[in-house]
Structure formats: structure tokens, C-alpha cells
mmCIF file of C-alpha atoms in Angstrom:
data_model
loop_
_atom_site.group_PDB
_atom_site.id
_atom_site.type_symbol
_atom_site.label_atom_id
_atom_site.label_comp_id
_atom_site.label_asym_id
_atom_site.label_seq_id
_atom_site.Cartn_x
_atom_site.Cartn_y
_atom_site.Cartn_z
ATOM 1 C CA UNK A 185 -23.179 19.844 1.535
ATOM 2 C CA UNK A 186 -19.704 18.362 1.951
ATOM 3 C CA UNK A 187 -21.369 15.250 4.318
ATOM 4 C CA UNK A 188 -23.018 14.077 0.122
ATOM 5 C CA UNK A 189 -19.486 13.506 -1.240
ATOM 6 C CA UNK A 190 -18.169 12.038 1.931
ATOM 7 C CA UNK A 191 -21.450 9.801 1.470
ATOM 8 C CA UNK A 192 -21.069 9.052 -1.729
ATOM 9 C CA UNK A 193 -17.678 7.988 -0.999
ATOM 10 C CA UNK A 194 -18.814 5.627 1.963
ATOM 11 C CA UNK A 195 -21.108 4.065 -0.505
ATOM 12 C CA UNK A 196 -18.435 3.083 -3.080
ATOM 13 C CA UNK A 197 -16.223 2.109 -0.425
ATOM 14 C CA UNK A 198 -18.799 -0.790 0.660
ATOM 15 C CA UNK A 199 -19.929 -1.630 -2.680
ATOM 16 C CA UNK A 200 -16.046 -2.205 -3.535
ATOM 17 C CA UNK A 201 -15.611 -4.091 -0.823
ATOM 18 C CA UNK A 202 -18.686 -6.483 -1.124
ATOM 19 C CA UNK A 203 -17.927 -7.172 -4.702
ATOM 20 C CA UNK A 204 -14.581 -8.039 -3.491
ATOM 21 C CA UNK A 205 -15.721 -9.925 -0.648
ATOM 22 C CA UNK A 206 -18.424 -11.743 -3.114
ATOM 23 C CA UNK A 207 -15.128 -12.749 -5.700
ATOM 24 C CA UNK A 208 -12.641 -13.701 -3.248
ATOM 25 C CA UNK A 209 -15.663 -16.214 -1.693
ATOM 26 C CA UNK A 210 -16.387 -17.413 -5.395
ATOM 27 C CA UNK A 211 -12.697 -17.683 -6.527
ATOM 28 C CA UNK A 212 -12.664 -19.917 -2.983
ATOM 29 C CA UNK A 213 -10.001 -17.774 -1.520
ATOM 30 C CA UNK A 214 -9.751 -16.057 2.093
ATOM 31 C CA UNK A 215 -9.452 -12.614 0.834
ATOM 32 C CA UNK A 216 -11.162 -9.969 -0.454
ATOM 33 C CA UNK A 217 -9.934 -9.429 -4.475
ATOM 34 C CA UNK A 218 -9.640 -6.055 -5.189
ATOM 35 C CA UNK A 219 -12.299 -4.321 -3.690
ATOM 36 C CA UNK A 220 -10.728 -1.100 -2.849
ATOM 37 C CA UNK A 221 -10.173 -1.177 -6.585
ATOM 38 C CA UNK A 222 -13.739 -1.232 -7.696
ATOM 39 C CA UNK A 223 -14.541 1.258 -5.219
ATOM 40 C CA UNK A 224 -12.234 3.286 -7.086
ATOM 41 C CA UNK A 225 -13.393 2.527 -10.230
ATOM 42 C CA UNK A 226 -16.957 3.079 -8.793
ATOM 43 C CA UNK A 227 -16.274 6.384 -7.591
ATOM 44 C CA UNK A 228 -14.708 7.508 -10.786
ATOM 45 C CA UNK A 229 -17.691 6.710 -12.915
ATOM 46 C CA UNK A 230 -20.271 8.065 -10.530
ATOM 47 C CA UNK A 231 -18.341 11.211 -9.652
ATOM 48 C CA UNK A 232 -18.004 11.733 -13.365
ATOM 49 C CA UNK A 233 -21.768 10.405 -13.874
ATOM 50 C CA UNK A 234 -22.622 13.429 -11.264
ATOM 51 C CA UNK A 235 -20.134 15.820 -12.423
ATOM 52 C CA UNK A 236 -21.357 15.781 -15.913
ATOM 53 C CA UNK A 237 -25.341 15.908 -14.910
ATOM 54 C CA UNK A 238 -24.177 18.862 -12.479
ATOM 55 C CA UNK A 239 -25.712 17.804 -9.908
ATOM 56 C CA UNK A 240 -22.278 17.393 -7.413
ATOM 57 C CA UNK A 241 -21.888 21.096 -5.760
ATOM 58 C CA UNK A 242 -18.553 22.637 -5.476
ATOM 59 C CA UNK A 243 -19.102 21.803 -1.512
ATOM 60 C CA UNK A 244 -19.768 17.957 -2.170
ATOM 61 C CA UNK A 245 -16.857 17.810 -3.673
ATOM 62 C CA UNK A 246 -14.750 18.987 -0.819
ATOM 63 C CA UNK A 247 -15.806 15.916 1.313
ATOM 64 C CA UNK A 248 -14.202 13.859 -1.094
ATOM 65 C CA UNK A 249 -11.004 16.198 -1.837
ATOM 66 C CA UNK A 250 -10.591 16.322 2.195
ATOM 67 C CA UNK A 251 -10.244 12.764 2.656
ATOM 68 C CA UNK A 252 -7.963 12.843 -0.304
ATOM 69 C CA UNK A 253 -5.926 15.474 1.040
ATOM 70 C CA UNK A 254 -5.708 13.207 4.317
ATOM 71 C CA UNK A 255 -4.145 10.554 2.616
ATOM 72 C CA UNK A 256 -0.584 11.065 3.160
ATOM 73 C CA UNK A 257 -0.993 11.813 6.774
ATOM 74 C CA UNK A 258 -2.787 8.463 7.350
ATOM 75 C CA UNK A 259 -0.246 6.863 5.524
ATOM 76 C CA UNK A 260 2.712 8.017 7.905
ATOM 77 C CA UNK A 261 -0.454 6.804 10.530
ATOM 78 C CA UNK A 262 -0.197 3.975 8.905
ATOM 79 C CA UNK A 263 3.890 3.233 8.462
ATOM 80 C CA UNK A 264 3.913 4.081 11.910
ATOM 81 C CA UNK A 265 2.365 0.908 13.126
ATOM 82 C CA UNK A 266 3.930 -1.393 11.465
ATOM 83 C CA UNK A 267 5.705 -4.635 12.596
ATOM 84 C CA UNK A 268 9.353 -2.955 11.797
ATOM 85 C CA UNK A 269 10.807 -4.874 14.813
ATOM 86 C CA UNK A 270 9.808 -8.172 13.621
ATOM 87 C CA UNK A 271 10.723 -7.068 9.866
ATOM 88 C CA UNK A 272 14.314 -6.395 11.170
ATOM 89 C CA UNK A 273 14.917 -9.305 13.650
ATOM 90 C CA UNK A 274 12.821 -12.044 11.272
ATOM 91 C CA UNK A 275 16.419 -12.747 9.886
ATOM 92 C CA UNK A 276 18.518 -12.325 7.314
ATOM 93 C CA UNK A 277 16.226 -14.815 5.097
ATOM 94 C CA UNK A 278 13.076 -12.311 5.726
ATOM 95 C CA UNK A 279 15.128 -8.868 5.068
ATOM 96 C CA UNK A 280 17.067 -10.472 1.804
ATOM 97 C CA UNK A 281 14.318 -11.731 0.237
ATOM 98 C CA UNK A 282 11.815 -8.682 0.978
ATOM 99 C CA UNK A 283 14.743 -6.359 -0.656
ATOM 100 C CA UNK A 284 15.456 -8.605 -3.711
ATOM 101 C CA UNK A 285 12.107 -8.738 -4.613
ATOM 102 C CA UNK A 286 11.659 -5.451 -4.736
ATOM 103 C CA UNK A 287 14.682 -4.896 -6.637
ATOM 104 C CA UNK A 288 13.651 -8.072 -9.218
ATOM 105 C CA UNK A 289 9.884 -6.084 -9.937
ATOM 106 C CA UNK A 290 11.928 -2.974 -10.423
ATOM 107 C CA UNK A 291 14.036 -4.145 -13.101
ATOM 108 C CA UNK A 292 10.447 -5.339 -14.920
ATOM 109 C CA UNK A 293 8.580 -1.770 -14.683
ATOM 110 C CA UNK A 294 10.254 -0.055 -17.559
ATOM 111 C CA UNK A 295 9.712 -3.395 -19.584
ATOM 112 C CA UNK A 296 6.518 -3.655 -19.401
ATOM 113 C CA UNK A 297 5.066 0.249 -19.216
ATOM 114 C CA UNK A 298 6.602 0.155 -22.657
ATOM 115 C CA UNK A 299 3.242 -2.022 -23.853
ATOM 116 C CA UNK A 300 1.099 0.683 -22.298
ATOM 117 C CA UNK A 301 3.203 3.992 -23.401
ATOM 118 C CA UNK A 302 2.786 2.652 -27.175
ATOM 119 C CA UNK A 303 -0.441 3.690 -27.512
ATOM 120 C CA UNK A 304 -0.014 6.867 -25.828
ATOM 121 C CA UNK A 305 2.940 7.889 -27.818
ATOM 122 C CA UNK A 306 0.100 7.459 -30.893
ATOM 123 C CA UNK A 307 -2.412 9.646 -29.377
ATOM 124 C CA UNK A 308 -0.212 12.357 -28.775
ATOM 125 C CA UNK A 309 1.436 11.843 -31.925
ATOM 126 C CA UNK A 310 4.719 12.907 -31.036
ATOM 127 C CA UNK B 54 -2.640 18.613 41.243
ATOM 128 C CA UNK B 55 -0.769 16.885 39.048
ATOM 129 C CA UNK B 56 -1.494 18.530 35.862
ATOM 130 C CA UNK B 57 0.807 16.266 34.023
ATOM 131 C CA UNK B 58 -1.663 13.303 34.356
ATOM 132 C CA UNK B 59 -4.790 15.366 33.447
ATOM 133 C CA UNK B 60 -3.235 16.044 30.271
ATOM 134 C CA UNK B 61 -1.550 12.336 29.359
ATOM 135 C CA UNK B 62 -5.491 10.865 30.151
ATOM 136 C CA UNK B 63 -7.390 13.835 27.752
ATOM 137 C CA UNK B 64 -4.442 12.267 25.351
ATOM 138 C CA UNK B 65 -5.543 9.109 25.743
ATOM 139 C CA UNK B 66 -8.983 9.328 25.851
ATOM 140 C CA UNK B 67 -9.234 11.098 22.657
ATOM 141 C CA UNK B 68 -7.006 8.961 21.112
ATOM 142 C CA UNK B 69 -7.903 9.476 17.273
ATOM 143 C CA UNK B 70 -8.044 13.601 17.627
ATOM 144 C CA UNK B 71 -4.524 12.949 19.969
ATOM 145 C CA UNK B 72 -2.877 11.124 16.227
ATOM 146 C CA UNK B 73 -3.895 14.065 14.051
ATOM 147 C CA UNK B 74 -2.234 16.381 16.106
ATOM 148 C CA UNK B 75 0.710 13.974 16.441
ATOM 149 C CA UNK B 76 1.144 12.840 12.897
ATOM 150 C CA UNK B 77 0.705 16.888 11.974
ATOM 151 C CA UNK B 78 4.114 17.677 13.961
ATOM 152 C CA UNK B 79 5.748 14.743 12.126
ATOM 153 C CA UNK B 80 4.518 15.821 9.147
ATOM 154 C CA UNK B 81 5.803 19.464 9.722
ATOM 155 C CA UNK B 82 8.857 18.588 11.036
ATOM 156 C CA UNK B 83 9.380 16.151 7.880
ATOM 157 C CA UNK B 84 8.466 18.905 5.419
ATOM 158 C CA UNK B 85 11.118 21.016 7.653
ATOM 159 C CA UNK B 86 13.549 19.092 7.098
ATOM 160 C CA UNK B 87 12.771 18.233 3.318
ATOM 161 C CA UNK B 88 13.030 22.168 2.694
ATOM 162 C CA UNK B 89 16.374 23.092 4.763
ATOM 163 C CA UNK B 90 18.522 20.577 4.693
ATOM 164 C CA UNK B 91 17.569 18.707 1.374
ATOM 165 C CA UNK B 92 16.659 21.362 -0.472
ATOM 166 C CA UNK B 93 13.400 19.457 -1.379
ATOM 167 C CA UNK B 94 15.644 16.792 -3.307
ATOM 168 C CA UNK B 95 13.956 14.385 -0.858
ATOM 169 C CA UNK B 96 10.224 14.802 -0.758
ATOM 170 C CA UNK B 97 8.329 15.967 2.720
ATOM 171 C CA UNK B 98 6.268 12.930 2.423
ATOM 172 C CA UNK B 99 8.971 10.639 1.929
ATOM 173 C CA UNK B 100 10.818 11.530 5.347
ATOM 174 C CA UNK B 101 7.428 11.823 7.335
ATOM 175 C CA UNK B 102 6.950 8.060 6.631
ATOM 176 C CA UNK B 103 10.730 6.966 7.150
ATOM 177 C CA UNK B 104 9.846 8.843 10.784
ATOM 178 C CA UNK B 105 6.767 6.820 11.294
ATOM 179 C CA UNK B 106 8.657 3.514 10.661
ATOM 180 C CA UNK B 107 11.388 4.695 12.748
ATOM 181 C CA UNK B 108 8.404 5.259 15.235
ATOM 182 C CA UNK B 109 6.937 2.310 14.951
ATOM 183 C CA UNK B 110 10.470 0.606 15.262
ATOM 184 C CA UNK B 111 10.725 2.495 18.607
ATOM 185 C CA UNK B 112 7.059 1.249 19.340
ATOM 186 C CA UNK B 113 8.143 -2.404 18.830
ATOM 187 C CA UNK B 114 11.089 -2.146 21.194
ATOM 188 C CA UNK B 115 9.278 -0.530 23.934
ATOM 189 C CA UNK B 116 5.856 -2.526 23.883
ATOM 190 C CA UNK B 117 7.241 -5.885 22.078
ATOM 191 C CA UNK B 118 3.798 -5.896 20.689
ATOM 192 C CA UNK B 119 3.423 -5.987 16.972
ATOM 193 C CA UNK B 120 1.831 -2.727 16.175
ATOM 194 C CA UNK B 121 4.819 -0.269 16.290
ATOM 195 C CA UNK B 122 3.713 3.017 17.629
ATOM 196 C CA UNK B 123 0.157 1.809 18.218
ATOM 197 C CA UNK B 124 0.574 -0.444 21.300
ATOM 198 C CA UNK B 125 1.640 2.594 23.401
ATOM 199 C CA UNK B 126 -1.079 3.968 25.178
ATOM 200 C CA UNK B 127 -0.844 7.619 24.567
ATOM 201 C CA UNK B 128 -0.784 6.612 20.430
ATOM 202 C CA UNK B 129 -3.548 3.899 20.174
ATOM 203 C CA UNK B 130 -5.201 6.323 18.075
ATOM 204 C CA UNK B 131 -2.703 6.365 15.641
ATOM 205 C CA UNK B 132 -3.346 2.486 15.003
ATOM 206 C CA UNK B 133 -7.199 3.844 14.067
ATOM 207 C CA UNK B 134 -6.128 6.638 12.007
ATOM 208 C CA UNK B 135 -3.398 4.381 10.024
ATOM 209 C CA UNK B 136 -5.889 1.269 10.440
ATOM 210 C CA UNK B 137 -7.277 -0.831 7.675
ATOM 211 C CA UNK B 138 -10.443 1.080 7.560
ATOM 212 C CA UNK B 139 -8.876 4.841 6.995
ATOM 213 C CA UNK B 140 -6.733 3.955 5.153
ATOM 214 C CA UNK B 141 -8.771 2.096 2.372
ATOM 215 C CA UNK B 142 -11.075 5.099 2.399
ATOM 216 C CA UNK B 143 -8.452 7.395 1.640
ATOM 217 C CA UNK B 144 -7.083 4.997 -1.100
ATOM 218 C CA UNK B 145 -10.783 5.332 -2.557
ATOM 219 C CA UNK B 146 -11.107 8.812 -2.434
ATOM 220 C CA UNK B 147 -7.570 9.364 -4.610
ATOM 221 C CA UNK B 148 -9.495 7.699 -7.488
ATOM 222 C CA UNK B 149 -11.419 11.286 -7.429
ATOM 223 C CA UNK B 150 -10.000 12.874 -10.317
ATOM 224 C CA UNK B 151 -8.266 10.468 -11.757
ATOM 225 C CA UNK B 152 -8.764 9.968 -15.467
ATOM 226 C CA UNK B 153 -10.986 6.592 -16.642
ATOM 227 C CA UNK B 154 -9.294 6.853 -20.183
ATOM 228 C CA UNK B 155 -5.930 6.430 -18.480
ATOM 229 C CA UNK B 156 -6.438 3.812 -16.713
ATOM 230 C CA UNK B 157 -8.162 1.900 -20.206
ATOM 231 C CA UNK B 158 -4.762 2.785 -22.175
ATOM 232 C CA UNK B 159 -3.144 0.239 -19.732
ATOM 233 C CA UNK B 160 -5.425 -2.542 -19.543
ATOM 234 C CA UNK B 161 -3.234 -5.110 -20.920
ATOM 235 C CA UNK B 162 0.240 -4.115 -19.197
ATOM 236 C CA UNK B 163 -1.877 -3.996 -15.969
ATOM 237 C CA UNK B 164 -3.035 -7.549 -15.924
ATOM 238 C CA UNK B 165 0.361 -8.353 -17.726
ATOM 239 C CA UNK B 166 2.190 -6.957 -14.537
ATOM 240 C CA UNK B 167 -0.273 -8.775 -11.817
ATOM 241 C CA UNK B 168 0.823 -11.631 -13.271
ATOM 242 C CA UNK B 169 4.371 -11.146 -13.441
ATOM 243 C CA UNK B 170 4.508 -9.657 -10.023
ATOM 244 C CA UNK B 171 2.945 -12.291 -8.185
ATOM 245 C CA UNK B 172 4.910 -15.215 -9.923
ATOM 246 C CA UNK B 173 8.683 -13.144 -9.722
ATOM 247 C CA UNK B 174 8.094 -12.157 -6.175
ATOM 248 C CA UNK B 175 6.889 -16.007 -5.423
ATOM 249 C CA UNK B 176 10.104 -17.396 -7.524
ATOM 250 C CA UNK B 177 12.219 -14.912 -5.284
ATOM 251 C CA UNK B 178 11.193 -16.317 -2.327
ATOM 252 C CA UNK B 179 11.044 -20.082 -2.847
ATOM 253 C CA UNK B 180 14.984 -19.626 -4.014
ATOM 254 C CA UNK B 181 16.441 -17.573 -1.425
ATOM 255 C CA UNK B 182 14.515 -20.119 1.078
ATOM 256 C CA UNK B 183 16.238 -23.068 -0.642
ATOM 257 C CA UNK B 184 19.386 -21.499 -0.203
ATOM 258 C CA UNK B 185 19.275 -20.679 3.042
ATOM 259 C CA UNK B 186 18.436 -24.541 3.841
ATOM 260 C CA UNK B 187 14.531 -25.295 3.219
ATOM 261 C CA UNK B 188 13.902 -28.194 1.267
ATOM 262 C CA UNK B 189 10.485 -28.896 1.993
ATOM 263 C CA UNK B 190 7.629 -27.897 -0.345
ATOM 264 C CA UNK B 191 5.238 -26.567 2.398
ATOM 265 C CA UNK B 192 8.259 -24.066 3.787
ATOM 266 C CA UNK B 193 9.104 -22.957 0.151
ATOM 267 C CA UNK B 194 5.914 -22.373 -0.707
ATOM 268 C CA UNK B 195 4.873 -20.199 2.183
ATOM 269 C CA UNK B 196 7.919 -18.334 2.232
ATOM 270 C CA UNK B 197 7.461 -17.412 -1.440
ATOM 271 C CA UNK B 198 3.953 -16.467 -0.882
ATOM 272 C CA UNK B 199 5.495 -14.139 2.255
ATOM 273 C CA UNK B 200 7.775 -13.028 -0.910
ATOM 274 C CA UNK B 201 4.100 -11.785 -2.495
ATOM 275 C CA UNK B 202 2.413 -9.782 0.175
ATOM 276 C CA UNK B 203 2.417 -10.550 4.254
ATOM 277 C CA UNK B 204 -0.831 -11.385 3.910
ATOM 278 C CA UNK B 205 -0.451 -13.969 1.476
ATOM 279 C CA UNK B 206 2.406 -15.519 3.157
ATOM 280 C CA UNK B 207 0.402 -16.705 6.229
ATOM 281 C CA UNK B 208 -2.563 -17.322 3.923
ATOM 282 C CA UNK B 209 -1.010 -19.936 2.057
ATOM 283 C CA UNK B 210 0.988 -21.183 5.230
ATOM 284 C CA UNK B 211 -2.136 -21.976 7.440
ATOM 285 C CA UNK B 212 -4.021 -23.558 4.149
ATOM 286 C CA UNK B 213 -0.611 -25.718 3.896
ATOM 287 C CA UNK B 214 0.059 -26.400 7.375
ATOM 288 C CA UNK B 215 3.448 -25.103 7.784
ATOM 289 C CA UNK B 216 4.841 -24.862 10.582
ATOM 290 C CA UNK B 217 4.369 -21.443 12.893
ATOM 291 C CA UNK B 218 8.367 -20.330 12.326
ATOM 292 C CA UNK B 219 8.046 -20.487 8.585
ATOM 293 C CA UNK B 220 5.011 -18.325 9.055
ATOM 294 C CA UNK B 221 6.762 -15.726 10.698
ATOM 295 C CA UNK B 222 9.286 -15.682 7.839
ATOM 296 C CA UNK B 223 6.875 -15.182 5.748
ATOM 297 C CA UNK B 224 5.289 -12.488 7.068
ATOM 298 C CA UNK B 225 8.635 -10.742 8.023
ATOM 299 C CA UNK B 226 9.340 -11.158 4.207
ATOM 300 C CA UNK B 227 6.065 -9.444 3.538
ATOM 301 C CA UNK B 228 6.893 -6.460 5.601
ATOM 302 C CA UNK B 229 10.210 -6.023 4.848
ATOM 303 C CA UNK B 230 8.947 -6.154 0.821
ATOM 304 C CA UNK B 231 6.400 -3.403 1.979
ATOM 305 C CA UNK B 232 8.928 -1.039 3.598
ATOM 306 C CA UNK B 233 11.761 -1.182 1.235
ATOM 307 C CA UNK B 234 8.977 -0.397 -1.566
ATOM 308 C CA UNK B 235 8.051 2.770 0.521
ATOM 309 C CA UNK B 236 11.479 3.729 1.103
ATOM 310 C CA UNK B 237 13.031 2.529 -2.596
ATOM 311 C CA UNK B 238 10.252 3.982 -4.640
ATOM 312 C CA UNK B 239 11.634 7.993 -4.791
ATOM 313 C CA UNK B 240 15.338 7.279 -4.899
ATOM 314 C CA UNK B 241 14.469 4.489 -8.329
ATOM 315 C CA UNK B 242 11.366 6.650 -9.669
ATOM 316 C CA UNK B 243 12.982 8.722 -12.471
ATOM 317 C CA UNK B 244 15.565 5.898 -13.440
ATOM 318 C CA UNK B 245 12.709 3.562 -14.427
ATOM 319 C CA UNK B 246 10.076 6.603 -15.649
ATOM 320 C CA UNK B 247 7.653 6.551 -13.460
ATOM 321 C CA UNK B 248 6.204 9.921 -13.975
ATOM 322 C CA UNK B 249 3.139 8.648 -15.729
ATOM 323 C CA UNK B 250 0.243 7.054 -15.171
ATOM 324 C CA UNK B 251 0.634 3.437 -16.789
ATOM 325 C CA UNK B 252 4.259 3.198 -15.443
ATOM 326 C CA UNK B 253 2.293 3.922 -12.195
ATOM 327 C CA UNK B 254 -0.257 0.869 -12.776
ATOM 328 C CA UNK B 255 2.666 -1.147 -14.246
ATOM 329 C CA UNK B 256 4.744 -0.229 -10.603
ATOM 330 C CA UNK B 257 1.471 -1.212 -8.740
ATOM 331 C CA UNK B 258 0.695 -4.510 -10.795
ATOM 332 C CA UNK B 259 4.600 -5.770 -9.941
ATOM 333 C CA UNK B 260 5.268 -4.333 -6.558
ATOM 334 C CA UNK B 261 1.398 -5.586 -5.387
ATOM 335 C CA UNK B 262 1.707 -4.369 -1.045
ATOM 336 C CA UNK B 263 -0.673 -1.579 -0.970
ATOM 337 C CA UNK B 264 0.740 0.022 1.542
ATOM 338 C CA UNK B 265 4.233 -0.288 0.312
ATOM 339 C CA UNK B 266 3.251 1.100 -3.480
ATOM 340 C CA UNK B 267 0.537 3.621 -2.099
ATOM 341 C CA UNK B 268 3.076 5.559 0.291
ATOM 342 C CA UNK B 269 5.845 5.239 -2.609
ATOM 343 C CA UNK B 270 3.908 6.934 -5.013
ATOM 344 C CA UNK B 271 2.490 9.417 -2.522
ATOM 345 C CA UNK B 272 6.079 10.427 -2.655
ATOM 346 C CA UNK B 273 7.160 10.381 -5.881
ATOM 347 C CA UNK B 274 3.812 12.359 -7.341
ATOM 348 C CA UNK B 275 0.269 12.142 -5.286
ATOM 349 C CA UNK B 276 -1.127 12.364 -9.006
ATOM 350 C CA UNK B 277 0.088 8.925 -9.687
ATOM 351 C CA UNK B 278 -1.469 6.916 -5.970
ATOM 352 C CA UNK B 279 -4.971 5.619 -7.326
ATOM 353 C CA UNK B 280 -2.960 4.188 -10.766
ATOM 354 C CA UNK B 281 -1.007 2.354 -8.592
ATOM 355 C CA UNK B 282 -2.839 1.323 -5.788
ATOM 356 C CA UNK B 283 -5.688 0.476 -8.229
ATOM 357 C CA UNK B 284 -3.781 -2.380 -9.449
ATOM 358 C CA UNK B 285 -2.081 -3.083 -5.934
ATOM 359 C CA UNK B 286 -5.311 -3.506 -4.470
ATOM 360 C CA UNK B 287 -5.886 -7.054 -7.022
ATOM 361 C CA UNK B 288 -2.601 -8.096 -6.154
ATOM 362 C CA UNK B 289 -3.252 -9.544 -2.415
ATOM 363 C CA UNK B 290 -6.144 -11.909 -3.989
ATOM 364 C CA UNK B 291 -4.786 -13.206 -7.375
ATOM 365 C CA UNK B 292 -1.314 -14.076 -4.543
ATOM 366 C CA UNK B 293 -3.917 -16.145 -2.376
ATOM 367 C CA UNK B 294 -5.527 -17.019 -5.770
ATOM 368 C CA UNK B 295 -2.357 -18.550 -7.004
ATOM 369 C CA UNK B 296 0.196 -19.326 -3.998
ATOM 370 C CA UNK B 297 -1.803 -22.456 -2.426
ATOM 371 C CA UNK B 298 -2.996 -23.813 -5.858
ATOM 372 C CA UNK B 299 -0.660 -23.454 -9.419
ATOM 373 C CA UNK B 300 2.298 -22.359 -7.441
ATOM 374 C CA UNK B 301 2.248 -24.532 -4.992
ATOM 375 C CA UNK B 302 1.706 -28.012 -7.148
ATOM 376 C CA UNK B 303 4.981 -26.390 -9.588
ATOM 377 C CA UNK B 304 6.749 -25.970 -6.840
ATOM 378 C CA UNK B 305 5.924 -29.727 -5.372
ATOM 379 C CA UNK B 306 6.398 -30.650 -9.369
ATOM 380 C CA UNK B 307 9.821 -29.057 -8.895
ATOM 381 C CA UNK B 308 11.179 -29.773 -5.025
ATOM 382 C CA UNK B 309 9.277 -33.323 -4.948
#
């Protein structure tokens, strides 16, 4: 039933976020550290885990692929509530620096992908 | 009867149903527009969240609240449906299909780019505050941290004490980071190869706002959105990790 992999999603989700919750109290800082990432890393492995045993149906896997689908949309959701008024009259301090440091990690992400595209250059042994 | 107010209060009421409707017909008109009049150069997705900032800009005038669209009363429910908790779900459920042995091939460059990110983006800041007139460390400090993520910005600003203007700037910084990364992403994607997954972790590692990255990438290839936000989502924390601690006793070292 699609309501399993919609479960099985909830369940990572938390577990993510209480391992993040549980680091970002023991690194002593007020945020949760990464959590959404090991909830993805979670549901990668168990998906996989279930995948592999056969035991997630076709349908299962729909709940998951739905919310996935949904992304997107709750993104423009999500764009459409931001603070763009106070982004815009914070100042010319706020705006410059937002843009140049966008521009500065830019300039970095061909740099350093080169480190990970070695190795994949090697495995497909081009 | 006025049939007019029947339907604004069925709206209202059923506020979360209300934004999938609503963000649908942005969505369609978006794609609409992506298809006829830029020949799909610019990507559906890409326009649909320009609109909802545009939106939310419109929001902000209308309301002065902080929420863009959300503090109207007929789209509250697009503040739940684009709220923290949706949205983080969603991010999860990208990591469906995504490939584990991808995301070990970039171990290295990942934490490499974290890193990197954090400090550049912090450097950014604390020098374009100092030349527009800040001298003291507290107001550099929490300005660069706005430079990281607007959540880190008033993070470090209320475990500093600085003062509630700074704050704002920081935050503003934040968000402005956010939206040009949403907005920048497609137009730079092919000139600095992000078409694969490691340039996608890489992009999320320096660029950290999860929001900003994960809409960017949704953009530029849905494939490539749980790379990225993967390493986006660390980001926030190793900036709050770092901002009121090492970066803020080198800057003091620094700025006296």
C-alpha cells in the first residue's frame, strides 16, 4: 500500500532529524546538523535494504515517488514566502554581499568537483 | 447572497488544498511560458519560482509582514505547503533513487567544499561590512555569518550580542544569498559542469542555503537535488559550528 512508503519515509525523516537534533546539542550549537541529510542517507539504505529483499511493492513505492514528484511545487510554495521585501530594502550592504558570495562559491565549484570527477574518469575508463 | 464571500471563506478555510490548486496554475502558467516564448531554453521550474518570489515580493508590500505570499489570508496555506516541515520531507524523499556509490565517489570534495563554503561566504561578508563602515568585531562577525546562511547570521548575532540592525543585515544577506542561488544556478550551470552528481554535492557543499541550492538544482536537472541538498543540509550547522567560535576569535585576532 502506498501509506508503507510514505511511512517509511516519515520514519527516516524523524530519525534524521533526531540524530541531527542529538549532534547539534553535543557540538553545543542551536541547530540541528544535517539531519535532513541522514534522513536521506537513511532512506537510501533502507529503500535499497527493502528493494533488494523484495519486500517494497511497486505501490509502496509510489508514496515515496509522489512526495518526490511534489517537490518542485512546494518549492515555488516555498520561494513564495519568502522575506523578498526585506531582502531588497535591507540595503545595498545585504543585496551586495548576498550576490558576491554567490558569485565567489561559483568560481570554486569547477575547482574542486575536479577532486571528485578523478576517480570517476578511472571507473569509466575513458 | 453574496456568492463571492462563500467562495473567498471555502478558500480560506481549506487553506493547504486552496495552495495546491494555486501553486498548480503558477506552475502551468510557468511551464507555458517556458514552452512558447523560451522555447524551453529557460526551464518551467525555473520561472514558476522567479513567480513565487515575485509573489512573495507582492506579499511583503501588501501585508508588511515577513512571509511574502503567506501573510495574506486567502494564501496562508501556501506558508504550510512551502513550510519547514514539507519541504524537508520532500528534500528526503529525492534521496529515493539516488545512487549510494555516487555519493561515496565524493566524500572528500564534499567535506572539502563545506569547509570552503562556510569560510569564503564568512570572509565575503566580514569585508564588504568593513567597507561599508563596520569596524567592530561583533557587527563583522554577524554580518559574515548572515554571508553563510540567514539562519546563521542571527545565530551568531544573538550568541554575540549585536545589536538588532546588524541582525537584520544579516539575515537580509542570508536571503538575498538564497535567492540569487535559485535564480543564478540555471543561467551558470553548464559553464561550471554541473551536470553530474559530485559537481552537484561540490555546488551544495559551497553554496550551503537549502532552499537556495535545492530549487537551483530542481532547475537545472531534478536528478541532481538530493546530491546537493545532501551536503546543503550540513552546511547551516558546521556555519553555527564555526561563526561564533574559530571565526569569530580570527576575526577579533584580525579587527582587534
Amino acid at each position: 500500500m502506498a501509506i508503507y512508503g510514505v511511512a517509511i519515509l516519515s520514519l527516516c525523516m524523524f530519525i534524521g532529524i533526531f540524530l541531527g537534533d542529538v549532534l547539534g546539542t553535543f557540538l553545543g550549537v542551536a541547530a540541528n546538523v544535517g539531519g535532513v541529510g541522514f534522513a536521506m542517507l537513511l532512506l537510501i539504505v533502507l529503500t535499497d535494504y527493502l528493494m533488494g529483499k523484495d519486500i517494497l511493492s511497486k505501490l509502496a513505492e509510489s508514496g515515496i515517488s509522489f512526495w518526490s514528484a511534489m517537490y518542485i511545487p512546494i518549492v515555488v510554495a516555498m520561494a513564495a514566502q519568502q522575506d523578498v521585501l526585506a531582502a531588497i530594502t535591507g540595503g545595498p550592504l545585504a543585496i551586495i554581499a548576498g550576490i558576491v558570495t554567490v558569485l565567489v562559491g561559483f568560481l570554486f565549484v569547477p575547482l574542486i568537483s575536479k577532486i571528485g570527477n578523478k576517480t570517476t574518469y578511472k571507473d569509466h575508463a575513458i | 447572497m453574496d456568492f463571492g464571500k462563500i467562495i473567498l471563506d471555502i478558500f480560506v478555510k481549506n487553506g493547504l488544498v486552496m495552495s495546491f490548486l494555486f501553486i498548480g496554475l503558477v506552475t502551468y502558467l510557468a511551464y507555458l511560458i517556458s514552452d512558447k516564448l523560451t522555447n524551453k531554453r529557460i526551464h518551467g521550474s525555473a520561472i514558476a519560482i522567479v513567480f513565487g518570489l515575485m509573489l512573495a515580493y507582492w506579499g511583503g508590500i501588501q501585508t508588511a509582514g515577513h512571509k511574502g505570499l503567506a501573510d495574506i489570508k486567502l494564501f496562508t496555506g501556501v506558508g504550510l505547503m512551502g513550510g519547514g516541515m514539507l519541504r524537508d520531507f520532500a528534500i528526503v524523499s529525492t534521496a529515493f533513487g539516488a545512487r549510494l556509490e555516487e555519493i561515496k565517489k565524493c566524500g572528500t570534495a564534499g567535506a572539502m567544499s563545506l569547509l570552503l563554503g562556510v569560510i569564503l561566504s564568512y570572509i565575503v561578508g566580514v569585508v564588504l561590512a568593513f567597507a561599508f563602515g563596520y569596524t567592530d568585531t561583533v557587527s563583522l562577525t554577524t554580518i559574515g555569518a548572515g554571508s553563510v546562511t540567514f539562519i546563521v547570521g542571527p545565530v551568531t548575532g544573538a550568541a554575540l550580542n549585536a545589536s538588532s540592525p546588524v541582525i537584520a543585515i544579516s539575515i537580509a544577506a542570508g536571503v538575498v544569498k538564497s535567492i540569487v542561488v535559485m535564480i543564478i544556478t540555471p543561467i551558470m550551470a553548464k559553464s561550471i559542469g554541473l551536470n553530474n552528481p559530485q559537481s552537484a554535492m561540490v555546488y551544495g557543499g559551497l553554496m550551503g542555503t537549502t532552499s537556495g541550492t535545492a530549487a537551483g538544482l530542481a532547475a537545472v536537472d531534478p536528478k541532481l537535488v538530493p546530491y546537493g541538498a545532501m551536503t546543503a543540509t550540513f552546511y547551516t550547522g558546521l556555519g553555527c559550528l564555526l561563526c561564533p567560535s574559530v571565526l569569530f576569535l580570527a576575526t577579533k585576532a584580525i579587527f582587534g
